[in-house]
Short mmCIF file of C-alpha atoms and ligand atoms in Angstrom, two decimals:
data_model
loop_
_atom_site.label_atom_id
_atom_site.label_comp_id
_atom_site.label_asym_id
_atom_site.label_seq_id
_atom_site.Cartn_x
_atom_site.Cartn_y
_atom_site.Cartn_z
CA UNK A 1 0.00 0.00 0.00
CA UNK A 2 2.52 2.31 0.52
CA UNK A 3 4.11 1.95 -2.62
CA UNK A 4 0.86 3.74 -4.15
CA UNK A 5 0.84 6.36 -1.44
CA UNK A 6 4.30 7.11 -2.43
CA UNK A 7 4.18 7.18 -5.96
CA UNK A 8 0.93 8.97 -6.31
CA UNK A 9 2.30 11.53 -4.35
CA UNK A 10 5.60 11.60 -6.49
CA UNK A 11 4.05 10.52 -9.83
CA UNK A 12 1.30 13.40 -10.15
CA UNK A 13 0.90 17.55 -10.19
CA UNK A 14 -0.66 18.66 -6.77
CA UNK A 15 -2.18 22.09 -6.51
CA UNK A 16 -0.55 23.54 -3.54
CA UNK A 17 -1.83 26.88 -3.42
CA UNK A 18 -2.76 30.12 -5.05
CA UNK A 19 -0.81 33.25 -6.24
CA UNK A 20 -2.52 35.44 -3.64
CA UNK A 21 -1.98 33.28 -0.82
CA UNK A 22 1.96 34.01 -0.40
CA UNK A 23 2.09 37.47 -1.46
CA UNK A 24 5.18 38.58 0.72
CA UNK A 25 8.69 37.31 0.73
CA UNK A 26 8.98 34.87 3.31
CA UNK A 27 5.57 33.59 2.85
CA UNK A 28 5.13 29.95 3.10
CA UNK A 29 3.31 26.72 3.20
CA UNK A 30 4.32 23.39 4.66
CA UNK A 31 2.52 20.06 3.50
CA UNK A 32 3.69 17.05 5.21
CA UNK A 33 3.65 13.61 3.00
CA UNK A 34 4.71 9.77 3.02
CA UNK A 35 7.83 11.04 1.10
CA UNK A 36 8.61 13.97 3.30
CA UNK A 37 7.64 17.50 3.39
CA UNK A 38 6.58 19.77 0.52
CA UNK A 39 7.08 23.68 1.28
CA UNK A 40 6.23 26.10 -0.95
CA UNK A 41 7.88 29.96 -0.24
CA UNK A 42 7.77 33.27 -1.86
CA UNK A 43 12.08 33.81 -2.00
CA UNK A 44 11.23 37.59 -3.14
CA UNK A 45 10.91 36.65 -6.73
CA UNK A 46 9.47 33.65 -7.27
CA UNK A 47 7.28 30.98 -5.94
CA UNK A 48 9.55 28.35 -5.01
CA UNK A 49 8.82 24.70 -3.77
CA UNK A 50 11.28 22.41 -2.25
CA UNK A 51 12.10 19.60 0.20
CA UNK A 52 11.95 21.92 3.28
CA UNK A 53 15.51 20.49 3.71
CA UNK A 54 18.77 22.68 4.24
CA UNK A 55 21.35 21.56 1.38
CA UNK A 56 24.19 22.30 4.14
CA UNK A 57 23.24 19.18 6.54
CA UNK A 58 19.44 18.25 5.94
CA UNK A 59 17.70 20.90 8.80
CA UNK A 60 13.77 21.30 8.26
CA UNK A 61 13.77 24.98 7.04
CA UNK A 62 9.96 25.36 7.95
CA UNK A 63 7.54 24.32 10.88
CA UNK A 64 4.07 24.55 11.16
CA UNK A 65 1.55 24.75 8.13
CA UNK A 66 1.58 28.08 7.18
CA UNK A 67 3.58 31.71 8.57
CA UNK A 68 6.49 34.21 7.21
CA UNK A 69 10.09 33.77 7.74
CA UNK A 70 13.10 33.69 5.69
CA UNK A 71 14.04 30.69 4.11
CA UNK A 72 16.85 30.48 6.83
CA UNK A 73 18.37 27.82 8.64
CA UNK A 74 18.33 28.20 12.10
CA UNK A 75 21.14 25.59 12.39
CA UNK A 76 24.48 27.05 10.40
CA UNK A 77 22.35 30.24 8.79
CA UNK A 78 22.04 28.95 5.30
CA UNK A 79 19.55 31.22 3.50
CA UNK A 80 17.59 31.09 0.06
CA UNK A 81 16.74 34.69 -1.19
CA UNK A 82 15.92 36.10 -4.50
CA UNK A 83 17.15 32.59 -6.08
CA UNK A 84 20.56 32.98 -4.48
CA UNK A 85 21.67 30.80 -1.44
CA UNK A 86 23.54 32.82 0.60
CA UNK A 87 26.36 30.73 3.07
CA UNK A 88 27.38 32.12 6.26
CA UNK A 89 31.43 32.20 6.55
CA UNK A 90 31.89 31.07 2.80
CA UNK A 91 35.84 31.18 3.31
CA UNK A 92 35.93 27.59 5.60
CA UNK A 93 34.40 26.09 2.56
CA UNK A 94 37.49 25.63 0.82
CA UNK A 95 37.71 22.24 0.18
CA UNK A 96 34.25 21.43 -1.38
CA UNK A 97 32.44 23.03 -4.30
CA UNK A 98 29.61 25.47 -2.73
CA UNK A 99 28.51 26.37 -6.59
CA UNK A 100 26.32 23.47 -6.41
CA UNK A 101 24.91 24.00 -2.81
CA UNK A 102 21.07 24.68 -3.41
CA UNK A 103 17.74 24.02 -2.46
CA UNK A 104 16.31 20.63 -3.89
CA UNK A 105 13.38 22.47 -5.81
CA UNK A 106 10.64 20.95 -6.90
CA UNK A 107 8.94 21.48 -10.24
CA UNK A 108 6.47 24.28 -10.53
CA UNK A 109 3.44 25.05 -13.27
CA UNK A 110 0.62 27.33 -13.46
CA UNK A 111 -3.08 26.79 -14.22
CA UNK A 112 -4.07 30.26 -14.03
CA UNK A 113 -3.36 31.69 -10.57
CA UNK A 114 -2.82 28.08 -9.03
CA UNK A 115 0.21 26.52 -8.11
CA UNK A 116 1.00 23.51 -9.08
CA UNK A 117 3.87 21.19 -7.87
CA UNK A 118 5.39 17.99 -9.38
CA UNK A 119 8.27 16.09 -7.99
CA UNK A 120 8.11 13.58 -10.57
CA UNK A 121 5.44 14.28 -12.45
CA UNK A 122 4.55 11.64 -15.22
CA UNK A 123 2.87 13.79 -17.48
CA UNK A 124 2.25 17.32 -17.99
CA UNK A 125 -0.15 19.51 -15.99
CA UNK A 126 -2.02 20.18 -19.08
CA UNK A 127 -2.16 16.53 -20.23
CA UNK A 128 -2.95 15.79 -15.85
CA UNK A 129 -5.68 18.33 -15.86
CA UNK A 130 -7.64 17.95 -18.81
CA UNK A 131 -10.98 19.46 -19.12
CA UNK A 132 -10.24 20.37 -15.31
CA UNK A 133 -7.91 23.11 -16.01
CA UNK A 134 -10.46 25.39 -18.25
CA UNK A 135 -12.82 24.79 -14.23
CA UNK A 136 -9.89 25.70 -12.45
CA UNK A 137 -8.53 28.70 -14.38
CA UNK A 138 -12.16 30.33 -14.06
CA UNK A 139 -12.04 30.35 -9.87
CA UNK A 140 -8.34 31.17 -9.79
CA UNK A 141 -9.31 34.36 -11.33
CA UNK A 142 -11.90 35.06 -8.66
CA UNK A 143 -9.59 34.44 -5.61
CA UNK A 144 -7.91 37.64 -3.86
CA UNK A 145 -7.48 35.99 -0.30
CA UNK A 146 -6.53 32.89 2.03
CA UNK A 147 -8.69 33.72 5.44
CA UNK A 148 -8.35 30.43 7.43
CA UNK A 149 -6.19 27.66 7.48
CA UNK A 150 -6.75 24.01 9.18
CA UNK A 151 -4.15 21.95 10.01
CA UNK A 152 -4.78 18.27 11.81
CA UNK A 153 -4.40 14.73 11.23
CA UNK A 154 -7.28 12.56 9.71
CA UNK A 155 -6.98 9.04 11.82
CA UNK A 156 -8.09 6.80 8.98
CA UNK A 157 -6.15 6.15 5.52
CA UNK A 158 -6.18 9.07 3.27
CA UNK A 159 -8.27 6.97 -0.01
CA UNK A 160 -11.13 6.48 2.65
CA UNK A 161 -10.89 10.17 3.69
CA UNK A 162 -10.66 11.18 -0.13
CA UNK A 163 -14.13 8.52 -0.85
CA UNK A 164 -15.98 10.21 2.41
CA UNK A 165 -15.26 13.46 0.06
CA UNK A 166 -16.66 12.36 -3.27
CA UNK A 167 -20.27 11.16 -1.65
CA UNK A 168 -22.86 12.83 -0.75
CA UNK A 169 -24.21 9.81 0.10
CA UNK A 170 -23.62 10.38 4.37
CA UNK A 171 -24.20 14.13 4.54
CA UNK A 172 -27.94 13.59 6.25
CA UNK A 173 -26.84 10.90 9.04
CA UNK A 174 -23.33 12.99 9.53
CA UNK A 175 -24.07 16.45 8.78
CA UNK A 176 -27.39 16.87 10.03
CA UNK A 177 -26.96 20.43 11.64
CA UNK A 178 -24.63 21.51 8.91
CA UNK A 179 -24.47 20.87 5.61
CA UNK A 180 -27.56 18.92 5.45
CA UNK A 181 -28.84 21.94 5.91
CA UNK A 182 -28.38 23.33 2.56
CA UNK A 183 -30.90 20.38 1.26
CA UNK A 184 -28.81 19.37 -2.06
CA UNK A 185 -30.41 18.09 -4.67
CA UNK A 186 -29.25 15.23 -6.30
CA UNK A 187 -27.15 17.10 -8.78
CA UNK A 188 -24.78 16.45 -11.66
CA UNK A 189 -21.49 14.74 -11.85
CA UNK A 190 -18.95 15.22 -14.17
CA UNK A 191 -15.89 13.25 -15.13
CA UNK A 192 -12.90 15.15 -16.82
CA UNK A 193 -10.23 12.85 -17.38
CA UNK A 194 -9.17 11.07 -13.12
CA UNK A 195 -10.78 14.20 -11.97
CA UNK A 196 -14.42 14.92 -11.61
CA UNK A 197 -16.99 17.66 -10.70
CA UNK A 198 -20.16 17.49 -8.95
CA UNK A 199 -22.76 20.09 -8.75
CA UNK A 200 -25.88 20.28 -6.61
CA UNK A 201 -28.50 22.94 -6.36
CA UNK A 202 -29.49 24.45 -3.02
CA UNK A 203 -33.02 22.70 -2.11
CA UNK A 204 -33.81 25.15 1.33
CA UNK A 205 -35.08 27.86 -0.65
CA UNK A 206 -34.80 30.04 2.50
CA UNK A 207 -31.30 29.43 2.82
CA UNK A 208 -31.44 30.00 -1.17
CA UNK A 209 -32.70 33.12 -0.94
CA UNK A 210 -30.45 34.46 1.43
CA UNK A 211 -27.23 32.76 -0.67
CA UNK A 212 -28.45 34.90 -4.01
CA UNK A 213 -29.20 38.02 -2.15
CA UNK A 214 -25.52 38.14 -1.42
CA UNK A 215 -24.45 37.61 -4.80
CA UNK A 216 -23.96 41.76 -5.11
CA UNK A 217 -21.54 42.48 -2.43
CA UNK A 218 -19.29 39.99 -3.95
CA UNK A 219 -16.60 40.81 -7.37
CA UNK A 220 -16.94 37.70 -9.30
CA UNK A 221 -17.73 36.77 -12.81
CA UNK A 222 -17.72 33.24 -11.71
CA UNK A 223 -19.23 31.05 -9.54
CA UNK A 224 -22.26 27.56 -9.51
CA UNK A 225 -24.94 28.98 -7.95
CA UNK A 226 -25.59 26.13 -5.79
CA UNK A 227 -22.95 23.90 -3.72
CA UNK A 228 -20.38 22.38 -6.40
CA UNK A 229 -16.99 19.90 -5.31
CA UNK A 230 -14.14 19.66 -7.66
CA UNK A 231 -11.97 16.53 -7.12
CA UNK A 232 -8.42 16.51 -8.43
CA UNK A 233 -6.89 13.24 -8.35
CA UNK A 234 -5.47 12.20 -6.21
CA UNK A 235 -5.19 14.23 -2.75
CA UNK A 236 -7.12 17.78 -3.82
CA UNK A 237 -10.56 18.98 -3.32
CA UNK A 238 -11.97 22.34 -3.74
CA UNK A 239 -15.65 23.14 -2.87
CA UNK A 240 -17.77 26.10 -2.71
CA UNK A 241 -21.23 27.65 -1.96
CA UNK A 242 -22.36 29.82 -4.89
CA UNK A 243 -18.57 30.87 -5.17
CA UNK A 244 -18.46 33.32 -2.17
CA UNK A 245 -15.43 31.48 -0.99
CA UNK A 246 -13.50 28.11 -1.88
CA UNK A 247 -12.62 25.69 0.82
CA UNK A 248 -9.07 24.31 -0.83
CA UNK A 249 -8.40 20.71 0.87
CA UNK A 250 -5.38 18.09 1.23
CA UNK A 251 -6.05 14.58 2.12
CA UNK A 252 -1.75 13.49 1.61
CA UNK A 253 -0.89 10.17 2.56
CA UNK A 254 0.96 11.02 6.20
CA UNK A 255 4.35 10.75 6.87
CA UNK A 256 6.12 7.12 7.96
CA UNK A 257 5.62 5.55 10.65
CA UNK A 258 2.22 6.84 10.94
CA UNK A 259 0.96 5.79 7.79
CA UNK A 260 -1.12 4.40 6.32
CA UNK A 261 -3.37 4.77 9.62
CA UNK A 262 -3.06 8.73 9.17
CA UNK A 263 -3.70 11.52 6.59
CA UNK A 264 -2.10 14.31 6.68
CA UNK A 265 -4.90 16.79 6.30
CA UNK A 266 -5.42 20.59 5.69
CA UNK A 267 -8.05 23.07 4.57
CA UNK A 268 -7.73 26.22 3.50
CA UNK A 269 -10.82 28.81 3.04
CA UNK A 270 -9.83 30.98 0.23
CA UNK A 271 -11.74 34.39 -0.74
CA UNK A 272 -13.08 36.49 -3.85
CA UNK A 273 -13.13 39.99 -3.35
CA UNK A 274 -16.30 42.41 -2.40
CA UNK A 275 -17.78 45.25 -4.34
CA UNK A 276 -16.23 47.53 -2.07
CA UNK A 277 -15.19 48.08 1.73
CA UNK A 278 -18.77 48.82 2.92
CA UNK A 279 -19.56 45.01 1.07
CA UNK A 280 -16.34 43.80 2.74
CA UNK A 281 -17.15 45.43 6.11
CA UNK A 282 -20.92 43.34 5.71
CA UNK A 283 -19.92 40.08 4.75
CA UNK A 284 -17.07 39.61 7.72
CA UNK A 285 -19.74 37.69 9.60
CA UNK A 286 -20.79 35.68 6.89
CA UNK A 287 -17.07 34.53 6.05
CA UNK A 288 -16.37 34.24 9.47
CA UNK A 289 -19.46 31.43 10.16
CA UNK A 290 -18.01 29.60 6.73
CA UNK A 291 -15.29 29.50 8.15
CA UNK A 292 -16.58 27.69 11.50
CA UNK A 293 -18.92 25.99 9.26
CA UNK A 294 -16.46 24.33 7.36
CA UNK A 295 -14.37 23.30 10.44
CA UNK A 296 -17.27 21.68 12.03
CA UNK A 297 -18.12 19.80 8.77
CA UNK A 298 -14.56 18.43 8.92
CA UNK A 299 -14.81 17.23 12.27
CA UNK A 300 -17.80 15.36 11.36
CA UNK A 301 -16.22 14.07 8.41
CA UNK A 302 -13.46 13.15 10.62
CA UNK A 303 -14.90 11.57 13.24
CA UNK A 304 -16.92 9.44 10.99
CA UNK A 305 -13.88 8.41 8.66
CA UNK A 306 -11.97 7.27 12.73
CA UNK A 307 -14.03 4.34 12.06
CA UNK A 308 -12.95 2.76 8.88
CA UNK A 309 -9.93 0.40 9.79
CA UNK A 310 -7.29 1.06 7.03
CA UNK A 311 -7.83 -2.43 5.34
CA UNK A 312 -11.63 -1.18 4.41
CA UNK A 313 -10.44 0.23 1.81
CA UNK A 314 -9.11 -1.35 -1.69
CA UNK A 315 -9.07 -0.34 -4.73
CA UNK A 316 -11.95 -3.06 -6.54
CA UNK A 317 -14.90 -2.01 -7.16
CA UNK A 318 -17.54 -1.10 -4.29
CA UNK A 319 -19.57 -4.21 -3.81
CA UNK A 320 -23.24 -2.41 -2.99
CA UNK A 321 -22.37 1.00 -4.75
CA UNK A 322 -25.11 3.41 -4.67
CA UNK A 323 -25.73 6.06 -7.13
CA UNK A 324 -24.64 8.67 -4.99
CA UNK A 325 -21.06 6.57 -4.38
CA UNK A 326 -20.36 6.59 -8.54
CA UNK A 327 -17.40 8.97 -7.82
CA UNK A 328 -15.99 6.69 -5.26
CA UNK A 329 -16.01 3.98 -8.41
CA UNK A 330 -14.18 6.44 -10.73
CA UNK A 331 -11.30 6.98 -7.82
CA UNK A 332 -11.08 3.71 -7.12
CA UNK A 333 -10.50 3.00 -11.43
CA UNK A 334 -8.07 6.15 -11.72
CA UNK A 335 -6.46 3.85 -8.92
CA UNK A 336 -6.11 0.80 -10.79
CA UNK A 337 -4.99 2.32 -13.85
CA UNK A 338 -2.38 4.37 -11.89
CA UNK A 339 -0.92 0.99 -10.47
CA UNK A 340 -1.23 -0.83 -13.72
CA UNK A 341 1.06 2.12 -15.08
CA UNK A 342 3.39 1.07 -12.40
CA UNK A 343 3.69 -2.41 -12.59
CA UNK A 344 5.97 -2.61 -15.50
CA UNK A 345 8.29 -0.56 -14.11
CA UNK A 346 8.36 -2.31 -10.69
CA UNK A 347 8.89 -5.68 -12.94
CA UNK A 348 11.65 -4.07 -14.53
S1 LIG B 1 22.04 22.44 8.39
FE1 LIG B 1 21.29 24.29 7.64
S2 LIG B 1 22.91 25.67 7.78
FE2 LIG B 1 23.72 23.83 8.53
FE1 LIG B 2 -18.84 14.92 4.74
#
């Protein structure tokens, strides 16, 4: 099993984050996975995402999930800056060549304003994303903000965490105060290529009418009206209410020894911009109950997902699959065909 957590993780693009979210130098993201950390920074030019590992003797550069600091080691002083790596007392280097001494970057690619990281990425993002990337390109544009981010460990293995996702099929018996709510309809899926959309209209038509009459405070030229879930294979969702805000979440496989009874999970509520400050000043409250919303829904989903034992989960088909578990079927094939794209190169 852990041979597909780790190559899925290495194998495949992940979208780490958007433009707007590291804005200032010394901006940065941490993302912990089976085969070690992923931290993204802003080094005061670029967006750059690396092994969170010093090149001088393997420090972590970065704690914590999110924050601002130089990329500096707090061991020896190393430090990346505007693309340079700058080394403390470079005269008792003498005997080694320090013109090689540099961060172990990871590849980086754009789909509009999202980040995209690859360590060994088997095809290109374009190829990866499909149809998807025309879906995501729309909400990047939208985005100006990251307001909230969650940071904890999901006790279960991350495919069952990533299947709890992709049904709607538990939201009554688990969400009965929160999303259920909301009343979705049965809605429309979509498949684009391993990744998939779903897209269900509000069925509370007081909570409806509320969710519209706030479409004019908000800047956007996109957005479902109604609750739509993108899934991009394999550890990424991003889901939204009408497009007033876009809940960005991580399911990675978590880091050894832990795994595979932990994921490494994170959400992240992301923004679009108001008319103007008055609109800004009057939807604070309503961003600020998404925002506790969304971390209650989590917990639910969490505490629920606590009781799968890891060996639940495989990746043949669901033996009583209902029609609102069809998604869960299309993971579980983009799983097969990722390990059948494997297996000759394990046999070799
Ligand atoms: S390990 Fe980072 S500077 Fe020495
Ligand atoms: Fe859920």
């Amino acid at each position: 099993m852990t041979d597909l957590d780790a190559s899925l993780v290495r194998g495949w693009w992940h979208l780490l984050c958007h433009r707007r979210e590291l804005p200032a130098p010394g901006d940065y993201l941490r993302f912990e996975t089976v085969v070690g950390d992923i931290a993204v920074f802003n080094d005061g030019r670029d967006l750059i995402a690396f092994d969170n590992r010093c090149p001088h003797r393997g420090a972590r550069l970065y704690d914590g999930a999110s924050g601002n600091r130089p990329a500096s080691c707090r061991y020896h002083g190393w430090t990346h800056a505007n693309g340079v790596m700058i080394i403390p007392q470079r005269e008792k280097f003498d005997g080694c060549d320090l013109t090689t001494a540099r961060l172990n970057q990871y590849r980086t690619d754009w789909c509009g304003d999202f980040l995209f990281v690859g360590i060994a990425p088997q095809a290109a993002l374009a190829e990866q994303l499909g149809e998807a990337a025309g879906v995501l390109e729309n909400i990047s544009f939208n985005i100006d903000a990251c307001v909230d981010v969650n940071r904890y460990d999901y006790e279960c293995r991350w495919p069952l965490a990533i299947e709890n996702a992709l049904e709607p099929h538990h939201i009554s018996l688990v969400h009965p105060e929160t999303l259920a709510t909301l009343e979705l309809q049965d809605g429309e899926n979509r498949f684009l290529g391993v990744n998939s959309v779903w897209e269900a209209p509000v069925g509370n038509a007081r909570l409806r009418r509320r969710l519209e009459s706030l479409r004019r405070f908000f800047r956007i030229d996109h957005g479902y009206e109604g609750y739509f879930s993108l899934y991009l294979f394999p550890f990424t969702m991003l889901s939204s209410t009408y497009g007033y805000s876009y809940s960005l979440q991580h399911f990675f496989p978590a880091p050894a020894p832990d795994t595979p009874r932990r994921t490494s999970f994170s959400s992240r509520l992301l923004t679009v911009p108001a008319v103007d400050e008055r609109a800004a000043s009057m939807l604070r409250t309503f961003i600020d109950s998404t925002v506790q919303v969304n971390r209650r829904v989590f917990e639910e989903d969490h505490e629920v997902c606590k009781r799968l034992p890891a060996d639940s989960w495989s990746t043949a088909p669901l033996r009583y699959p209902s029609v609102d578990e069809i998604k869960i079927s299309h993971f579980r094939e983009s799983c097969r065909q990722h390990l059948a794209a494997q297996a000759p190169e394990a046999s070799a």
